[in-house]
């Protein structure tokens, strides 16, 4: 009937709009990792990341956006070839994006690396190549397709700055 067809069109249009929104978030997730891999942090912050974007693990904020990107800039100075490898990027029904098996890879050829209260470790000869444990992360976006939250879903022992520090010999491997 015409009434049923109209309802179906309205439903199809709403689903198409949701699909387009999710696709835009997928593109933003890919752009996030592109800018991180090309070390274009300012562009990443301008184009992809919202004004407030906490980093969350186990439902607790562990870093602010400024702390996260500050630590990332420090890592780039110590690991000039630092990059993210992402196995899968999948959109979710809620519009968020799950990035699976994200690994940070690089070679310690830059500045000595330290973080927090821990003493920086000098570059060794030969330089140490690092590969963090795979992590799964969820990127949550607002209605303007700006990332508003970075959530660690899974994390290994060799993750984040502590993982880099451990691989350089700063902490014992657990």
mmCIF file of C-alpha atoms in Angstrom:
data_model
loop_
_atom_site.group_PDB
_atom_site.id
_atom_site.type_symbol
_atom_site.label_atom_id
_atom_site.label_comp_id
_atom_site.label_asym_id
_atom_site.label_seq_id
_atom_site.Cartn_x
_atom_site.Cartn_y
_atom_site.Cartn_z
ATOM 1 C CA UNK A 1 0.000 0.000 0.000
ATOM 2 C CA UNK A 2 1.146 3.586 -0.509
ATOM 3 C CA UNK A 3 1.156 4.229 3.258
ATOM 4 C CA UNK A 4 3.425 1.208 3.886
ATOM 5 C CA UNK A 5 5.708 2.265 1.033
ATOM 6 C CA UNK A 6 5.999 5.772 2.526
ATOM 7 C CA UNK A 7 6.871 4.325 5.951
ATOM 8 C CA UNK A 8 9.424 1.998 4.351
ATOM 9 C CA UNK A 9 11.014 4.952 2.477
ATOM 10 C CA UNK A 10 11.231 6.942 5.708
ATOM 11 C CA UNK A 11 12.831 3.985 7.490
ATOM 12 C CA UNK A 12 15.212 3.364 4.573
ATOM 13 C CA UNK A 13 16.189 7.062 4.566
ATOM 14 C CA UNK A 14 16.858 7.010 8.310
ATOM 15 C CA UNK A 15 18.983 3.836 7.968
ATOM 16 C CA UNK A 16 20.857 5.371 5.015
ATOM 17 C CA UNK A 17 21.567 8.502 7.077
ATOM 18 C CA UNK A 18 22.873 6.360 9.970
ATOM 19 C CA UNK A 19 25.039 4.390 7.525
ATOM 20 C CA UNK A 20 26.452 7.611 6.064
ATOM 21 C CA UNK A 21 27.170 8.918 9.576
ATOM 22 C CA UNK A 22 28.995 5.690 10.507
ATOM 23 C CA UNK A 23 30.930 5.804 7.241
ATOM 24 C CA UNK A 24 32.075 9.355 8.036
ATOM 25 C CA UNK A 25 33.237 8.185 11.461
ATOM 26 C CA UNK A 26 35.125 5.313 9.777
ATOM 27 C CA UNK A 27 36.847 7.824 7.507
ATOM 28 C CA UNK A 28 37.740 9.966 10.522
ATOM 29 C CA UNK A 29 39.218 6.920 12.280
ATOM 30 C CA UNK A 30 41.366 6.162 9.232
ATOM 31 C CA UNK A 31 42.373 9.829 9.051
ATOM 32 C CA UNK A 32 43.321 9.763 12.747
ATOM 33 C CA UNK A 33 45.804 6.948 12.176
ATOM 34 C CA UNK A 34 47.041 8.535 8.934
ATOM 35 C CA UNK A 35 47.876 11.787 10.738
ATOM 36 C CA UNK A 36 49.496 9.855 13.594
ATOM 37 C CA UNK A 37 51.611 7.861 11.123
ATOM 38 C CA UNK A 38 52.685 10.973 9.222
ATOM 39 C CA UNK A 39 53.289 12.751 12.559
ATOM 40 C CA UNK A 40 50.896 15.576 11.608
ATOM 41 C CA UNK A 41 49.655 16.014 15.164
ATOM 42 C CA UNK A 42 48.398 19.587 14.763
ATOM 43 C CA UNK A 43 46.389 18.583 11.695
ATOM 44 C CA UNK A 44 45.023 15.554 13.546
ATOM 45 C CA UNK A 45 43.903 17.772 16.407
ATOM 46 C CA UNK A 46 42.348 20.300 14.015
ATOM 47 C CA UNK A 47 40.517 17.862 11.735
ATOM 48 C CA UNK A 48 39.747 14.741 13.763
ATOM 49 C CA UNK A 49 39.814 15.370 17.510
ATOM 50 C CA UNK A 50 37.219 17.341 19.502
ATOM 51 C CA UNK A 51 38.138 20.002 22.061
ATOM 52 C CA UNK A 52 37.670 17.479 24.882
ATOM 53 C CA UNK A 53 38.776 13.929 24.185
ATOM 54 C CA UNK A 54 39.734 11.882 27.242
ATOM 55 C CA UNK A 55 41.675 8.644 26.966
ATOM 56 C CA UNK A 56 39.864 5.938 28.932
ATOM 57 C CA UNK A 57 40.829 2.492 30.240
ATOM 58 C CA UNK A 58 38.532 0.304 32.343
ATOM 59 C CA UNK A 59 35.956 3.130 32.562
ATOM 60 C CA UNK A 60 38.476 5.546 34.077
ATOM 61 C CA UNK A 61 40.068 8.522 32.413
ATOM 62 C CA UNK A 62 43.809 7.959 32.399
ATOM 63 C CA UNK A 63 44.901 10.897 30.242
ATOM 64 C CA UNK A 64 43.526 14.165 28.923
ATOM 65 C CA UNK A 65 43.780 14.933 25.223
ATOM 66 C CA UNK A 66 46.747 17.252 25.885
ATOM 67 C CA UNK A 67 48.543 14.609 27.967
ATOM 68 C CA UNK A 68 47.947 11.926 25.323
ATOM 69 C CA UNK A 69 49.204 14.028 22.416
ATOM 70 C CA UNK A 70 52.066 15.430 24.530
ATOM 71 C CA UNK A 71 53.214 11.873 25.248
ATOM 72 C CA UNK A 72 52.782 11.020 21.566
ATOM 73 C CA UNK A 73 54.975 13.995 20.534
ATOM 74 C CA UNK A 74 57.628 12.818 23.042
ATOM 75 C CA UNK A 75 57.489 9.311 21.558
ATOM 76 C CA UNK A 76 57.968 10.707 18.035
ATOM 77 C CA UNK A 77 61.065 12.613 19.202
ATOM 78 C CA UNK A 78 62.554 9.378 20.545
ATOM 79 C CA UNK A 79 61.218 7.074 17.800
ATOM 80 C CA UNK A 80 61.245 9.184 14.594
ATOM 81 C CA UNK A 81 59.856 6.306 12.492
ATOM 82 C CA UNK A 82 57.018 5.588 14.967
ATOM 83 C CA UNK A 83 53.850 4.311 13.324
ATOM 84 C CA UNK A 84 50.600 2.533 14.087
ATOM 85 C CA UNK A 85 49.618 -0.677 12.336
ATOM 86 C CA UNK A 86 45.898 -1.399 12.517
ATOM 87 C CA UNK A 87 44.573 -4.809 11.438
ATOM 88 C CA UNK A 88 40.864 -3.959 11.299
ATOM 89 C CA UNK A 89 38.665 -0.900 11.534
ATOM 90 C CA UNK A 90 34.957 -1.660 11.953
ATOM 91 C CA UNK A 91 32.000 0.641 12.408
ATOM 92 C CA UNK A 92 29.602 -0.153 15.210
ATOM 93 C CA UNK A 93 25.804 0.283 15.331
ATOM 94 C CA UNK A 94 26.211 3.144 17.844
ATOM 95 C CA UNK A 95 28.417 5.090 15.394
ATOM 96 C CA UNK A 96 31.667 4.373 17.220
ATOM 97 C CA UNK A 97 34.565 2.625 15.517
ATOM 98 C CA UNK A 98 36.493 -0.392 16.832
ATOM 99 C CA UNK A 99 40.138 -0.612 15.768
ATOM 100 C CA UNK A 100 41.541 -4.094 16.315
ATOM 101 C CA UNK A 101 45.094 -5.273 16.837
ATOM 102 C CA UNK A 102 46.584 -1.779 16.899
ATOM 103 C CA UNK A 103 50.370 -1.997 17.256
ATOM 104 C CA UNK A 104 52.916 0.766 17.759
ATOM 105 C CA UNK A 105 56.164 0.110 15.900
ATOM 106 C CA UNK A 106 59.371 2.119 15.687
ATOM 107 C CA UNK A 107 63.113 2.352 16.240
ATOM 108 C CA UNK A 108 64.755 4.265 19.083
ATOM 109 C CA UNK A 109 67.104 6.538 17.112
ATOM 110 C CA UNK A 110 66.069 9.971 18.442
ATOM 111 C CA UNK A 111 66.155 11.573 21.866
ATOM 112 C CA UNK A 112 66.613 9.508 25.029
ATOM 113 C CA UNK A 113 63.224 8.091 26.013
ATOM 114 C CA UNK A 114 61.649 8.407 29.427
ATOM 115 C CA UNK A 115 58.236 9.225 30.797
ATOM 116 C CA UNK A 116 56.810 10.438 34.070
ATOM 117 C CA UNK A 117 59.362 10.100 36.869
ATOM 118 C CA UNK A 118 61.427 7.490 35.019
ATOM 119 C CA UNK A 119 64.947 8.299 33.832
ATOM 120 C CA UNK A 120 65.374 8.666 30.059
ATOM 121 C CA UNK A 121 67.132 5.788 28.314
ATOM 122 C CA UNK A 122 69.805 6.665 25.753
ATOM 123 C CA UNK A 123 69.815 5.285 22.222
ATOM 124 C CA UNK A 124 71.731 1.999 22.052
ATOM 125 C CA UNK A 125 73.998 0.682 19.330
ATOM 126 C CA UNK A 126 72.404 -0.990 17.487
ATOM 127 C CA UNK A 127 69.165 0.960 18.038
ATOM 128 C CA UNK A 128 66.300 -0.955 19.656
ATOM 129 C CA UNK A 129 63.291 -1.736 17.478
ATOM 130 C CA UNK A 130 60.036 -1.757 19.410
ATOM 131 C CA UNK A 131 56.670 -3.398 18.719
ATOM 132 C CA UNK A 132 54.004 -2.998 21.357
ATOM 133 C CA UNK A 133 51.487 -5.720 22.126
ATOM 134 C CA UNK A 134 48.325 -5.516 20.006
ATOM 135 C CA UNK A 135 45.579 -3.364 21.504
ATOM 136 C CA UNK A 136 41.917 -2.971 20.658
ATOM 137 C CA UNK A 137 40.572 0.548 20.901
ATOM 138 C CA UNK A 138 37.197 2.188 20.451
ATOM 139 C CA UNK A 139 36.981 5.658 18.959
ATOM 140 C CA UNK A 140 33.801 7.525 19.869
ATOM 141 C CA UNK A 141 32.644 10.448 17.755
ATOM 142 C CA UNK A 142 30.175 13.300 18.213
ATOM 143 C CA UNK A 143 27.532 14.439 15.710
ATOM 144 C CA UNK A 144 30.178 16.556 13.931
ATOM 145 C CA UNK A 145 32.397 13.469 13.437
ATOM 146 C CA UNK A 146 35.018 14.695 15.878
ATOM 147 C CA UNK A 147 36.564 12.086 18.149
ATOM 148 C CA UNK A 148 35.362 12.704 21.712
ATOM 149 C CA UNK A 149 36.813 9.639 23.443
ATOM 150 C CA UNK A 150 39.663 7.154 22.893
ATOM 151 C CA UNK A 151 38.952 3.939 24.808
ATOM 152 C CA UNK A 152 41.431 1.109 25.394
ATOM 153 C CA UNK A 153 39.379 -2.096 25.227
ATOM 154 C CA UNK A 154 42.313 -4.485 25.567
ATOM 155 C CA UNK A 155 45.947 -3.928 26.350
ATOM 156 C CA UNK A 156 48.992 -6.147 26.792
ATOM 157 C CA UNK A 157 52.007 -5.839 29.089
ATOM 158 C CA UNK A 158 54.008 -4.046 26.395
ATOM 159 C CA UNK A 159 51.587 -1.193 25.699
ATOM 160 C CA UNK A 160 51.833 2.577 25.780
ATOM 161 C CA UNK A 161 54.902 4.413 27.099
ATOM 162 C CA UNK A 162 55.517 1.733 29.783
ATOM 163 C CA UNK A 163 55.691 -0.872 26.999
ATOM 164 C CA UNK A 164 58.205 1.203 25.057
ATOM 165 C CA UNK A 165 60.248 1.771 28.203
ATOM 166 C CA UNK A 166 60.258 -1.952 29.008
ATOM 167 C CA UNK A 167 61.425 -2.856 25.500
ATOM 168 C CA UNK A 168 64.322 -0.396 25.864
ATOM 169 C CA UNK A 169 65.379 -2.164 29.070
ATOM 170 C CA UNK A 170 63.898 0.314 31.554
ATOM 171 C CA UNK A 171 61.572 -2.144 33.305
ATOM 172 C CA UNK A 172 61.888 -5.912 33.571
ATOM 173 C CA UNK A 173 59.625 -7.831 31.188
ATOM 174 C CA UNK A 174 56.709 -9.356 33.095
#
